[in-house]
Short mmCIF file of C-alpha atoms and ligand atoms in Angstrom, two decimals:
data_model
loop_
_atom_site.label_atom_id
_atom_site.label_comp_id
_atom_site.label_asym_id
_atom_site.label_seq_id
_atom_site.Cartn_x
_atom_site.Cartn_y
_atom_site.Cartn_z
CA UNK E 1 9.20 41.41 -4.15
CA UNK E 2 7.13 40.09 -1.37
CA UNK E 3 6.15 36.51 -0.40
CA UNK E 4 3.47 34.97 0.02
CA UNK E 5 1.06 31.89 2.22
CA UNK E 6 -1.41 30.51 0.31
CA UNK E 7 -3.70 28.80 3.22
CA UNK E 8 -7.04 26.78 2.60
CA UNK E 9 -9.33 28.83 5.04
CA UNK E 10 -12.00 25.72 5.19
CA UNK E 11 -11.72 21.98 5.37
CA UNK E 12 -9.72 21.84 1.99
CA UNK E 13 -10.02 21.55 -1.72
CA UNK E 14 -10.82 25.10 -1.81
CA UNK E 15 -9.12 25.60 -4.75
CA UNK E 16 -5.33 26.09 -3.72
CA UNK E 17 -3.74 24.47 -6.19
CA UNK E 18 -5.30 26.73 -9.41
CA UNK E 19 -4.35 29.86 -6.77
CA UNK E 20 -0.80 29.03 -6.36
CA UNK E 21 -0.39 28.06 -10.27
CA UNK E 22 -1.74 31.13 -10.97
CA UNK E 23 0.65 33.38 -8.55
CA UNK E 24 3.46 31.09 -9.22
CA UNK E 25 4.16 33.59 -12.45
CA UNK E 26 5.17 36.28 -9.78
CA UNK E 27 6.92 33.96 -7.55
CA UNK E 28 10.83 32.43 -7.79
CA UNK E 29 10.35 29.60 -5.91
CA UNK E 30 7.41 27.29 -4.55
CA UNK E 31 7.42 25.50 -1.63
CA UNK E 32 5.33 22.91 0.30
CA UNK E 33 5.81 23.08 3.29
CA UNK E 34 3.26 20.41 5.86
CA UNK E 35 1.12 17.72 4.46
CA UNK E 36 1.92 14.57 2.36
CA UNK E 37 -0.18 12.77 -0.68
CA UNK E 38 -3.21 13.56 1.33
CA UNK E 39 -3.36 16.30 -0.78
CA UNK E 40 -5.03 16.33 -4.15
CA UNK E 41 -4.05 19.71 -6.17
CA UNK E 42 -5.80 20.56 -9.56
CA UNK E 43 -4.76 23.07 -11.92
CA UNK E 44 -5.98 23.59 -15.53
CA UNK E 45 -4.58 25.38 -18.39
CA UNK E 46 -6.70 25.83 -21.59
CA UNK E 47 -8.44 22.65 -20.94
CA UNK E 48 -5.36 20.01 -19.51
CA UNK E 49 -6.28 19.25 -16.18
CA UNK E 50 -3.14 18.51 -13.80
CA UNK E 51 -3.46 16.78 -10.24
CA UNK E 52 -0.49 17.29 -8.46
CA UNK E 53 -0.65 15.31 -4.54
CA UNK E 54 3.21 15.88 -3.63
CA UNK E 55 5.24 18.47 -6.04
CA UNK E 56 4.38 22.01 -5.72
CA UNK E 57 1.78 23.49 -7.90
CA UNK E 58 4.18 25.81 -9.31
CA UNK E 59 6.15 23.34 -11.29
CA UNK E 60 4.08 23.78 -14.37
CA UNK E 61 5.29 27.24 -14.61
CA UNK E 62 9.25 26.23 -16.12
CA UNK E 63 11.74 28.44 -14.57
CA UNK E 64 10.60 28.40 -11.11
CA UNK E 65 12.35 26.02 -8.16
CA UNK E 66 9.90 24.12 -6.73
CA UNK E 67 10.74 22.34 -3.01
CA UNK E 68 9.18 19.94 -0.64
CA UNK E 69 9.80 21.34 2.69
CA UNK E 70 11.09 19.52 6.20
CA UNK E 71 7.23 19.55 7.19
CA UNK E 72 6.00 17.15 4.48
CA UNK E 73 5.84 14.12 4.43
CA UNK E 74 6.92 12.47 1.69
CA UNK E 75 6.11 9.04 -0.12
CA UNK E 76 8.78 8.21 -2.31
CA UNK E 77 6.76 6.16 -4.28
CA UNK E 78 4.46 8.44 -4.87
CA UNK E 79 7.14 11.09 -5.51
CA UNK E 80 8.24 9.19 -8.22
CA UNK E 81 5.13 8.65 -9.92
CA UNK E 82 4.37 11.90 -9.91
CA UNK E 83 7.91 12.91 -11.84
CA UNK E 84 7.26 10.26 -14.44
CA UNK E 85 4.04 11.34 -15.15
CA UNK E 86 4.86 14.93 -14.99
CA UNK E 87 8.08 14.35 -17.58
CA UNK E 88 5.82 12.32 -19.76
CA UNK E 89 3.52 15.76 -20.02
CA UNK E 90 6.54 17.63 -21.16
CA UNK E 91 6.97 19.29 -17.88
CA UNK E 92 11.21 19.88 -16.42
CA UNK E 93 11.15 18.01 -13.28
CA UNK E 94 14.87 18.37 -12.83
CA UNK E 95 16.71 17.84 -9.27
CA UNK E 96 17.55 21.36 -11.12
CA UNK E 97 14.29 22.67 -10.15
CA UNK E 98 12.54 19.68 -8.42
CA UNK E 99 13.99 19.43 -4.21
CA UNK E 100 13.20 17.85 -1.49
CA UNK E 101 14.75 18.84 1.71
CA UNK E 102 17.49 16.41 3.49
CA UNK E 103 14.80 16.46 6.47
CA UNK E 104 11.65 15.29 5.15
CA UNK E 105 10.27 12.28 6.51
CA UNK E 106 9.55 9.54 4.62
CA UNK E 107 6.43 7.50 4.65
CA UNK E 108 6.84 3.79 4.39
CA UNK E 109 4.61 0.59 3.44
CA UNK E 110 4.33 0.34 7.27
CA UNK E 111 2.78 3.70 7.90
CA UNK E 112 0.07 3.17 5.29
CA UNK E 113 -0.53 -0.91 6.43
CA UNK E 114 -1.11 1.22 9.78
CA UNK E 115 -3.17 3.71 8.78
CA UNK E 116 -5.49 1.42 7.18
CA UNK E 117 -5.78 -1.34 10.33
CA UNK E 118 -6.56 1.92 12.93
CA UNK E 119 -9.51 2.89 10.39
CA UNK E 120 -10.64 -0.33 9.86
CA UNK E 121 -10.51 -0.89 13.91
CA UNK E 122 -12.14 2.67 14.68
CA UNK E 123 -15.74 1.19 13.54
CA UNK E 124 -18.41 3.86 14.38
CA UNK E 125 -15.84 6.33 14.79
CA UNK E 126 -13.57 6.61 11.49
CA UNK E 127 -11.86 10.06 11.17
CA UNK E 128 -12.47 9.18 7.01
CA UNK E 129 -8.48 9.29 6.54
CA UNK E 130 -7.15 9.28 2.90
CA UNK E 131 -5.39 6.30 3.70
CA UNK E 132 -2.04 7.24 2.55
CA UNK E 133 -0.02 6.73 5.55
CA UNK E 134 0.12 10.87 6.74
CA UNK E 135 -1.18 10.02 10.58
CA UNK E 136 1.25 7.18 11.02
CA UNK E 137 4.51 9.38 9.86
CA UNK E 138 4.17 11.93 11.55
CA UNK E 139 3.79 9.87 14.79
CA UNK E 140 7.27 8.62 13.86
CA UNK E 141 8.54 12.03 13.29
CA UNK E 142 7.01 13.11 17.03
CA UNK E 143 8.97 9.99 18.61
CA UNK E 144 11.72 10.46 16.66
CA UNK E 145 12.28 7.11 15.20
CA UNK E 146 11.31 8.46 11.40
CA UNK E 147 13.02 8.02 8.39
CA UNK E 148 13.97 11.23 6.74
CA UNK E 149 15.20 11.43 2.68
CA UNK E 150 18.86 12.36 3.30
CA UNK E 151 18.63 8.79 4.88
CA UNK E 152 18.38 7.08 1.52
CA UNK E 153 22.34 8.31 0.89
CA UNK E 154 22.91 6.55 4.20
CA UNK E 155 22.29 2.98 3.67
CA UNK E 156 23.68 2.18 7.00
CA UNK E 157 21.36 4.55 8.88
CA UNK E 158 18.10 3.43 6.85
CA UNK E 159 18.77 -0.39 7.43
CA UNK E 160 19.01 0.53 11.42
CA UNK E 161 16.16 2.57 11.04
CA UNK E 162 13.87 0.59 9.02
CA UNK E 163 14.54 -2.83 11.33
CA UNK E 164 14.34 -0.55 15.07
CA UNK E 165 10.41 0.81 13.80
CA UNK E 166 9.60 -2.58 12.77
CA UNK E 167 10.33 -3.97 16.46
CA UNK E 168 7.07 -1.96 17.41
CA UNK E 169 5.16 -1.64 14.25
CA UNK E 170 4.98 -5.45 14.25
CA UNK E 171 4.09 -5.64 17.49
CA UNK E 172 0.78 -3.14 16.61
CA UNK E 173 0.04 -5.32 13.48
CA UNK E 174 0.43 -8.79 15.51
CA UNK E 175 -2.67 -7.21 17.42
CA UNK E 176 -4.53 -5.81 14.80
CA UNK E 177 -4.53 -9.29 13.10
CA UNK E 178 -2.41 -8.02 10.24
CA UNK E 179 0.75 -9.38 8.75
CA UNK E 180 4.06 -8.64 9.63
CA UNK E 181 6.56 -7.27 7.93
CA UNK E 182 9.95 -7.76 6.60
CA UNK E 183 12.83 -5.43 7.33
CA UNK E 184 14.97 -6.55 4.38
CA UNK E 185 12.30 -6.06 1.63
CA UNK E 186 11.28 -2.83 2.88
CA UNK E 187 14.89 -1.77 2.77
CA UNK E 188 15.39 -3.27 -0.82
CA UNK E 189 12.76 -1.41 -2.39
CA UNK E 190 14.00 2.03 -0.86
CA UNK E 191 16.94 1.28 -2.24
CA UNK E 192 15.75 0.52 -5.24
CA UNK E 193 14.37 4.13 -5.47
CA UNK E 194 17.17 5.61 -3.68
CA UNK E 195 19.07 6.70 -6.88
CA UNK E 196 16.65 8.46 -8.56
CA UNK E 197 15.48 10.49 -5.44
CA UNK E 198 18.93 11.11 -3.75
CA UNK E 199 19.68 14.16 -6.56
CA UNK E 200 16.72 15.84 -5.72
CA UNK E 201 18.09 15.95 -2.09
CA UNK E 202 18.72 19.70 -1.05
CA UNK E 203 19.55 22.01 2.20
CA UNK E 204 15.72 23.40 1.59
CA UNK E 205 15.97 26.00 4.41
CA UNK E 206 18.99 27.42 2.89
CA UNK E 207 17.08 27.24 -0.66
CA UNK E 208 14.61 29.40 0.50
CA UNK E 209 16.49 31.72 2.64
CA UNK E 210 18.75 32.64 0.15
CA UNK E 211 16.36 33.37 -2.22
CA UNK E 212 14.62 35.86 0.27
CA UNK E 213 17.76 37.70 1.48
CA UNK E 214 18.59 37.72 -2.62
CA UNK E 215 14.75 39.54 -2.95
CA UNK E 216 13.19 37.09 -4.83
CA UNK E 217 10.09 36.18 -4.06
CA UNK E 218 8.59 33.06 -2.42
CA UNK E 219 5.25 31.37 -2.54
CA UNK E 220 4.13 28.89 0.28
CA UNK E 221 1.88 26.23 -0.57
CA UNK E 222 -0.31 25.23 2.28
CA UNK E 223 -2.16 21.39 1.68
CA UNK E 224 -5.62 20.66 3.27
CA UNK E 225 -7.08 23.47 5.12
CA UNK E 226 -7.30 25.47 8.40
CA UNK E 227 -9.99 23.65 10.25
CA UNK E 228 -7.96 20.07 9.31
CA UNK E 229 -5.38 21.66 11.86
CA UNK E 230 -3.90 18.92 14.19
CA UNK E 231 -4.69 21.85 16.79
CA UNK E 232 -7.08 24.58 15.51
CA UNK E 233 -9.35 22.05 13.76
CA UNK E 234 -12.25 19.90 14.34
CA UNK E 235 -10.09 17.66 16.62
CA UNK E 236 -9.91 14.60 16.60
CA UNK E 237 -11.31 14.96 12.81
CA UNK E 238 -8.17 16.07 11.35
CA UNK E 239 -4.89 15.74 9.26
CA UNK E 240 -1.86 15.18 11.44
CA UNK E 241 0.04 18.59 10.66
CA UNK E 242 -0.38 22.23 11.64
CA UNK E 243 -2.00 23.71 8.27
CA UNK E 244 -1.86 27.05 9.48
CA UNK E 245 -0.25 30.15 8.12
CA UNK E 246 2.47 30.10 11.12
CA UNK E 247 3.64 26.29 10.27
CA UNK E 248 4.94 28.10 6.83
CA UNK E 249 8.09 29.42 8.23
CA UNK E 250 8.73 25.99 10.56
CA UNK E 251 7.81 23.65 7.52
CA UNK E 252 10.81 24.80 4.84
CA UNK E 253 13.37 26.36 7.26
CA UNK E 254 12.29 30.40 7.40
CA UNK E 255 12.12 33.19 9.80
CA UNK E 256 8.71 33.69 10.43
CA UNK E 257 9.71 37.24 8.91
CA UNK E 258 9.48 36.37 5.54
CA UNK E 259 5.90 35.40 5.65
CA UNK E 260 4.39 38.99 3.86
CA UNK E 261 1.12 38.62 2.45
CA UNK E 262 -1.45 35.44 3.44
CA UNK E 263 -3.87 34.18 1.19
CA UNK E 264 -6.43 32.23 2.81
CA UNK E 265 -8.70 30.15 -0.40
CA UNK E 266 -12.19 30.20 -0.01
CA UNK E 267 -14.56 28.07 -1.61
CA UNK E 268 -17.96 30.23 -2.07
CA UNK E 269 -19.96 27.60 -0.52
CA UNK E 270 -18.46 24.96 1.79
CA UNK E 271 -16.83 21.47 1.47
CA UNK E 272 -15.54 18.35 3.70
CA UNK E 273 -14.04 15.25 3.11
CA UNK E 274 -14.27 12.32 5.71
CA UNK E 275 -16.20 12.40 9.13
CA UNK E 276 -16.19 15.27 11.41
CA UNK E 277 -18.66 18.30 12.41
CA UNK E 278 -20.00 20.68 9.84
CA UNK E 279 -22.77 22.96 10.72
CA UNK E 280 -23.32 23.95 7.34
CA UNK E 281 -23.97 20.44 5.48
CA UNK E 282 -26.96 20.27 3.17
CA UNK E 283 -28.17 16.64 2.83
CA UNK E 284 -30.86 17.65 0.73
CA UNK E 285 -31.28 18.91 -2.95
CA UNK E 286 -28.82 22.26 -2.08
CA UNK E 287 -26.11 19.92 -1.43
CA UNK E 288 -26.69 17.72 -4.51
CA UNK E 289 -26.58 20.29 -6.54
CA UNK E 290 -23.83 21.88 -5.08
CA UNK E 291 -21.91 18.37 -5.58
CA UNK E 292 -22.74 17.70 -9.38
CA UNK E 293 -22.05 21.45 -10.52
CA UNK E 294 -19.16 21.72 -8.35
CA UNK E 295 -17.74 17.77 -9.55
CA UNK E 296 -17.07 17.96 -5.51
CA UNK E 297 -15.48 14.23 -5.70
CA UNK E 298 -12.66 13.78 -4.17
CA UNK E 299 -9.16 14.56 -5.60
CA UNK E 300 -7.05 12.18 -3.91
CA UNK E 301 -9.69 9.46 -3.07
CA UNK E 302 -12.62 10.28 -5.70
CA UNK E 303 -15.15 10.18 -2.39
CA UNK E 304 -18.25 12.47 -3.14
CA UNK E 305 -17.36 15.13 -1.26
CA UNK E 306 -19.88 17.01 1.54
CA UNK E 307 -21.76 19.76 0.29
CA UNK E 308 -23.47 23.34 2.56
CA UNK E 309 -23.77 26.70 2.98
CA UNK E 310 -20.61 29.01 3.14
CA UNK E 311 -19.77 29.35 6.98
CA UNK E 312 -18.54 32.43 8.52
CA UNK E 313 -17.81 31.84 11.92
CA UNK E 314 -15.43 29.22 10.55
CA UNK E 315 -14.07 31.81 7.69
CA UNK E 316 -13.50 34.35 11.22
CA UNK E 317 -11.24 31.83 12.69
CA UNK E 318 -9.13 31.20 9.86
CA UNK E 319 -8.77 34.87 9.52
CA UNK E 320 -7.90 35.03 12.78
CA UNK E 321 -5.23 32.12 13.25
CA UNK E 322 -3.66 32.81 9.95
CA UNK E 323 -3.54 36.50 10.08
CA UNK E 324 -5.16 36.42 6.67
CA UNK E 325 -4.25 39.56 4.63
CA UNK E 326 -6.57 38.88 1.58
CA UNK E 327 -9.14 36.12 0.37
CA UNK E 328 -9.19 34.39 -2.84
CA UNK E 329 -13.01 32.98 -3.72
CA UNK E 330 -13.31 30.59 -6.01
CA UNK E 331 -15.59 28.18 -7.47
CA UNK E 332 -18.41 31.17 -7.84
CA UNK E 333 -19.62 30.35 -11.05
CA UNK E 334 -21.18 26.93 -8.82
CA UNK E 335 -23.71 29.06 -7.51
CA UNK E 336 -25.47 29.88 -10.41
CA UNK E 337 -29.28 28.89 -11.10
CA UNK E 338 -30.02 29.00 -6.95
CA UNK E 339 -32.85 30.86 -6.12
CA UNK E 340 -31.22 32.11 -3.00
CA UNK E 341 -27.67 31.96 -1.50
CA UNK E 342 -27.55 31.38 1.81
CA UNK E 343 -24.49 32.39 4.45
CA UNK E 344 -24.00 31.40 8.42
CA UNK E 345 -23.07 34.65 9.60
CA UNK E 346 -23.25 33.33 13.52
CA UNK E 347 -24.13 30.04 15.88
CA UNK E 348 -26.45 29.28 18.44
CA UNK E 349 -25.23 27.30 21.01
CA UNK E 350 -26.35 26.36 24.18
CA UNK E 351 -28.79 29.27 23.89
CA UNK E 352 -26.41 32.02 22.92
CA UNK E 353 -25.44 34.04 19.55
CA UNK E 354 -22.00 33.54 18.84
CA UNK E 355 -19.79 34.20 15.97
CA UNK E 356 -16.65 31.89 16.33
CA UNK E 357 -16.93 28.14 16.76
CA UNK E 358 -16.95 26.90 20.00
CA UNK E 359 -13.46 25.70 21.21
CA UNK E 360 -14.60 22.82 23.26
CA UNK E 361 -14.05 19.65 21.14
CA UNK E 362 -17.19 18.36 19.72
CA UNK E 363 -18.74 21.90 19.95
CA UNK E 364 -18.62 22.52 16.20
CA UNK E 365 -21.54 19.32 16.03
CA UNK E 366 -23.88 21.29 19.15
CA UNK E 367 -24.53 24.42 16.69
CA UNK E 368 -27.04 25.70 15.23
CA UNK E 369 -26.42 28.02 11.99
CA UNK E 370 -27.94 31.25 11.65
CA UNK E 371 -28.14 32.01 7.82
CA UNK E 372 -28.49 35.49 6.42
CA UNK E 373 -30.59 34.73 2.99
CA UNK E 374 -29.41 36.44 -0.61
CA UNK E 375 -30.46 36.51 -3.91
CA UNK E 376 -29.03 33.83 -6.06
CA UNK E 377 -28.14 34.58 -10.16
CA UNK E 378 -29.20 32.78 -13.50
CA UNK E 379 -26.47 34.52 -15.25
CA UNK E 380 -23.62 32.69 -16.35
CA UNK E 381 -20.44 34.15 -15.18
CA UNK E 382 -17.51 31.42 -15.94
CA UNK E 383 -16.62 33.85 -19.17
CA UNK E 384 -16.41 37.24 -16.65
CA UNK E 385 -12.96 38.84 -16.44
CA UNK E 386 -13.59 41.94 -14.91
CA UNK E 387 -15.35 42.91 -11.74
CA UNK E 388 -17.87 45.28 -13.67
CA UNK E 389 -18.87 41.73 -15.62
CA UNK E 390 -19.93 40.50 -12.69
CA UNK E 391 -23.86 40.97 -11.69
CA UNK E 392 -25.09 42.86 -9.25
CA UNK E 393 -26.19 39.95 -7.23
CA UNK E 394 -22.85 38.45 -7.76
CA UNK E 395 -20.65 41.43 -6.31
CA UNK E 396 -23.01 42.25 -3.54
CA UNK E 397 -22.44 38.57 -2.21
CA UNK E 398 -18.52 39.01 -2.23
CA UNK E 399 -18.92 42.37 -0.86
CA UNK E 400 -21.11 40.56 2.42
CA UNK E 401 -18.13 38.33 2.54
CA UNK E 402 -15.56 40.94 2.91
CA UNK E 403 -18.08 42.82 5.11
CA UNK E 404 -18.97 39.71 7.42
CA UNK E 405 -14.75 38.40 7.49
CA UNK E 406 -13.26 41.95 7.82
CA UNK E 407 -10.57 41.06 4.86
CA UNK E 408 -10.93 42.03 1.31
CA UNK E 409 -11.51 39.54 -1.92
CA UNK E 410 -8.48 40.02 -4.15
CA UNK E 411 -8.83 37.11 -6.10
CA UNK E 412 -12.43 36.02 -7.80
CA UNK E 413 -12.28 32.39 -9.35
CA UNK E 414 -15.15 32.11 -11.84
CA UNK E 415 -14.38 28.78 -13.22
CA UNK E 416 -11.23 26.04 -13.07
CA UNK E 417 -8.98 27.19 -15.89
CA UNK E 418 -5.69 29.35 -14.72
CA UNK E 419 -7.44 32.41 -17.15
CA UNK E 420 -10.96 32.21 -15.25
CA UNK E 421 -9.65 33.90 -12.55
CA UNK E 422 -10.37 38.01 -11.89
CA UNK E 423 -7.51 39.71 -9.99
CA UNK E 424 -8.57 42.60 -7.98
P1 LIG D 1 -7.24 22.14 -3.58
O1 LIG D 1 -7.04 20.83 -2.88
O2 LIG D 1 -7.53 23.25 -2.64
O3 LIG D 1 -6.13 22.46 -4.52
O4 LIG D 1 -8.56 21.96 -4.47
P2 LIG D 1 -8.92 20.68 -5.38
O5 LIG D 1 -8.11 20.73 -6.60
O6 LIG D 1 -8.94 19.44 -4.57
O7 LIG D 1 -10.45 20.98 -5.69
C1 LIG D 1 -10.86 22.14 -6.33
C2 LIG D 1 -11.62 21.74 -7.61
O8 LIG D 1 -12.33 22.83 -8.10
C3 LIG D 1 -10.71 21.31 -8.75
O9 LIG D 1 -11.36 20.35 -9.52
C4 LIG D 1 -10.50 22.60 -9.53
O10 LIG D 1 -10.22 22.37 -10.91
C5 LIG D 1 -11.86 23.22 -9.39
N1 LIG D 1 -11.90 24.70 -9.39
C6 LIG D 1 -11.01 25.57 -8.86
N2 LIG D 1 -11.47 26.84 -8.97
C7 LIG D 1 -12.69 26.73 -9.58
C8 LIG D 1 -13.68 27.68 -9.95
O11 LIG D 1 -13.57 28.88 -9.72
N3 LIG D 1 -14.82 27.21 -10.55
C9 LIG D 1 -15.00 25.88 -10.80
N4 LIG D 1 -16.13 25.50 -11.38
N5 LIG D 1 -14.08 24.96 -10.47
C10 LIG D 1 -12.95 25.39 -9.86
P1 LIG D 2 -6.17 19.23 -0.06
O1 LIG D 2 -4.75 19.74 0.10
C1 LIG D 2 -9.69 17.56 1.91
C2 LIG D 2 -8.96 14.94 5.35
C3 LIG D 2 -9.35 13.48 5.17
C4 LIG D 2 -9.74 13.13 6.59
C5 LIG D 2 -8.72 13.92 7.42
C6 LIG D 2 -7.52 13.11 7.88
O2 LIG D 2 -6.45 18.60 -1.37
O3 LIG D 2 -7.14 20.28 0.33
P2 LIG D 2 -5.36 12.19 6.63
O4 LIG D 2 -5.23 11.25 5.47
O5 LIG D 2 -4.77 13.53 6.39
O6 LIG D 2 -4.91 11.57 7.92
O7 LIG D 2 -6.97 12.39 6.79
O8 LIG D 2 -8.28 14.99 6.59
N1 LIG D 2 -8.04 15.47 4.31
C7 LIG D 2 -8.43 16.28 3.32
N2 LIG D 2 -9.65 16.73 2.98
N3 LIG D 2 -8.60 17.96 1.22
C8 LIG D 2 -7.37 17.54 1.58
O9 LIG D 2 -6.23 18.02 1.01
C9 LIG D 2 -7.24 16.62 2.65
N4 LIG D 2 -6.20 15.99 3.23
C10 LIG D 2 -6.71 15.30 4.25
O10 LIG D 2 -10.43 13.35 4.28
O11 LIG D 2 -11.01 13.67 6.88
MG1 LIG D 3 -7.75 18.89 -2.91
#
C-alpha cells in the first residue's frame, strides 16, 4: 500500500475535500496535517452535501482513523461543533477513530478578537482573512507561548498559559481600542470543553507511523492551497502555514519517506478568496459565469469567490514545490456552454516571456497573461464515467494540461458527487 498528499495546487477550494473522500476508501487512516477552520471541505454522496472545516474528510468513510495533526490548528469550539453535527448525521466520531494530536495548538477567543482588530486596522490593505483566528495562533506557536490540546489535561499549565498571553494580548487590544480580556473566563470555558476533547487526545506521530511501518496506507489532507503558502505564496496574501507537499511529513509526525504519491487538485479554471494578485481574474461576464455555474461562494465565509482563466505558470510551480506525481481536475463540467476556453500558458513581465511567476513579492500583480485559446463544449458531461464519454474538445483540453504541466491527469471530476468522478 502506498500513501498519499493530497495538495491544492491553486489558491484553494479546488476541490480537495470530494478528492480525499473519494481515496479515503483505499486509505487506513486520514490525516490533517497544517491549517485550522480556515478551511471549508465539501463532499457529497448521492445528493447530502457535507462541509467539514476541522475533521478530516475521510471520516465519512466508517472504519478509517481520522487525525488532526501537530500542524493544525485547532479551535475547540469549533471541533466540537463539528462532532455534534457529524453524530447527529449518523456518522462514528469516536476518540476511537476521531484524534487530535497532544501537540496541536489551540486557538483561543483572543486569537480570533485579534485577527479581526489587525483586519479592521489594515484599511486599504486587508489580506481578506477568514477571520477565524489561524494568523494569530500560529504567531503564538512561533514564540512559543501557545496553548497546545494535551494542555486541557493540565489545568495547571493552561491557567499559566492562558493568564502569561493575556499580559501582551491585552496590551495589543488596549491599542487597537478593543476590550480586554479576562483570564479566568477564558480558562472556564476551556474547561468546560476540556472533558469531551481530552479522549480524543492521541500520540498522532506514533498513530501514523505505526500504521506505515504496519503497511497500511495513509492519506494526507492538505487545507487551502499552494500559492496560500506562508513562503511559496503570494506573500503577504496568505494563510499562516506551509501548505506544501513537504509540511505533510512535519505536520503529523512522519519521515518525509512515507510521502509516496502527491496529488496536487486542480480546479479547471481558477479561483481566490480574499485580496492578493491573480493574473488570471475575469471581472467581466467569463467570471460571472464561471461564479454562478461553479456556486464559487465561499465555503467557510460564503464570500463570492474570484473567478479567471486556468493559470499555468502558477500550476508549474506547484508542480514544482510539491513534487506533484499526478493531477486531479475537477469542476470540468463548469466549463460547459463557453465558446472558447482559454489557458495562461506564460507571463510577460517587464518585457520578457516567462513561464513561472516572478519571485519578487508583488510580481504576481506586474504580469501580463499570455492565453493559448481552445474550443469550448455544449455537451453536458456531469453524467460521463469513462474517458471515451468525454468529447473530443473535452479530452484535448486535459491532454494541453498534462502537456503544458509535464504531470499526467489521473483523476477527472465531472461534477460534485463522490460517483462523478473518472479515475484514470
Ligand atoms: P476544497 O476546499 O478544496 O475542499 O473545495 P471546496 O469544497 O471549498 O469547494 C469546491 C466546491 O466545488 C464544492 O462545493 C464541491 O462540492 C464542488 N465540486 C467539487 N468537484 C466538483 C466538480 O467536479 N464539479 C462541480 N460542479 N462541483 C464540484
Ligand atoms: P480550503 O482548505 C480559500 C485565504 C483567505 C485569505 C488568506 C488568509 O477550503 O481550500 P487566513 O484566515 O488563513 O489567515 O486567511 O487565505 N484562505 C482560503 N482561501 N480556501 C481556503 O481553504 C482558505 N483558507 C484561507 O481567504 O485570503
Ligand atoms: Mg474550501
Amino acid at each position: 500500500m502506498s500513501n498519499t498528499v493530497i495538495i491544492g495546487a491553486q489558491w484553494g477550494d479546488e476541490g480537495k475535500g470530494k478528492i480525499v473522500d473519494l481515496l479515503s476508501a483505499d486509505s487506513d487512516v486520514i490525516v490533517r496535517f497544517q491549517g485550522g477552520n480556515n478551511a471549508g471541505h465539501t463532499i457529497k454522496v448521492k445528493g447530502e452535501q457535507t462541509i467539514l472545516h476541522l475533521i478530516p474528510s475521510g471520516i465519512l468513510h466508517d472504519s478509517k482513523v481520522c487525525l488532526i495533526g501537530n500542524g493544525v490548528v485547532c479551535d475547540p469550539v469549533v471541533f466540537l461543533e463539528e462532532v455534534d453535527r457529524l453524530a447527529a448525521q449518523g456518522v462514528n466520531v469516536s476518540p476511537e477513530r476521531l484524534k487530535i494530536s497532544k501537540k496541536t495548538h489551540l486557538i483561543l477567543p483572543y486569537h480570533k478578537a485579534l485577527d479581526a482588530a489587525r483586519e479592521a486596522r489594515r484599511a486599504g490593505k486587508k489580506i481578506g482573512t477568514t477571520g477565524r483566528g489561524i494568523g494569530p495562533c500560529y504567531e503564538d506557536k512561533a514564540a512559543r507561548v501557545g496553548v497546545r490540546a494535551a494542555d486541557l489535561a493540565n489545568p495547571a499549565l493552561l491557567r499559566e498559559k492562558i493568564a502569561h498571553a493575556l499580559l501582551e494580548k491585552n496590551a495589543l487590544f488596549t491599542l487597537y481600542g478593543q476590550p480586554v480580556m479576562d483570564a479566568d473566563q477564558i480558562y472556564d470555558e476551556l474547561m468546560a470543553l476540556a472533558p469531551r476533547i481530552v479522549p480524543h487526545l492521541a500520540d498522532a506521530s506514533s498513530v501514523v507511523g505505526d500504521a506505515w511501518a504496519a503497511g497500511r496506507s495513509v492519506l494526507f489532507e492538505g487545507a487551502q492551497g499552494t500559492h496560500l503558502d506562508i513562503d511559496h505564496g503570494t506573500y503577504p496574501f496568505v494563510t499562516s502555514s506551509n501548505t506544501v507537499a513537504g509540511n505533510a511529513a512535519a505536520g503529523c509526525g512522519v519521515s518525509p519517506r512515507a510521502l509516496d504519491r502527491i496529488v496536487g487538485i486542480v480546479k479547471a479554471y481558477t479561483t481566490r478568496v480574499g485580496a492578493g494578485p491573480f493574473p488570471t481574474e475575469q471581472l467581466d461576464d467569463t467570471g460571472a459565469y464561471l461564479r454562478a455555474k461553479g456556486h464559487e461562494f465561499g465555503a467557510t465565509t460564503g464570500r463570492p469567490r474570484r473567478c479567471g482563466w486556468l493559470d499555468i505558470p502558477v500550476l508549474r510551480e506547484s508542480v514544482r514545490l510539491n513534487g506533484l506525481t499526478d493531477i486531479a481536475l475537477t469542476k470540468l463540467d463548469v466549463l460547459q456552454n463557453l465558446p472558447a476556453i482559454e489557458v495562461c500558458v506564460a507571463y510577460d513581465y517587464k518585457g520578457e516571456r516567462i513561464s513561472f511567476p516572478p519571485q519578487e513579492e508583488g510580481g504576481l500583480g506586474e504580469v501580463t497573461p499570455i492565453y493559448e485559446k481552445l474550443d469550448g463544449f455544449i455537451e453536458d458531461i456531469s453524467g460521463c464515467t469513462c474517458w471515451d464519454e468525454l468529447p473530443p474538445t473535452v479530452q484535448a483540453y486535459i491532454r494541453r494540461i498534462e502537456e503544458l504541466c509535464g504531470v499526467p491527469v489521473s483523476i477527472i471530476s465531472v461534477g460534485p458527487d463522490r460517483e462523478q468522478t473518472i479515475v484514470r
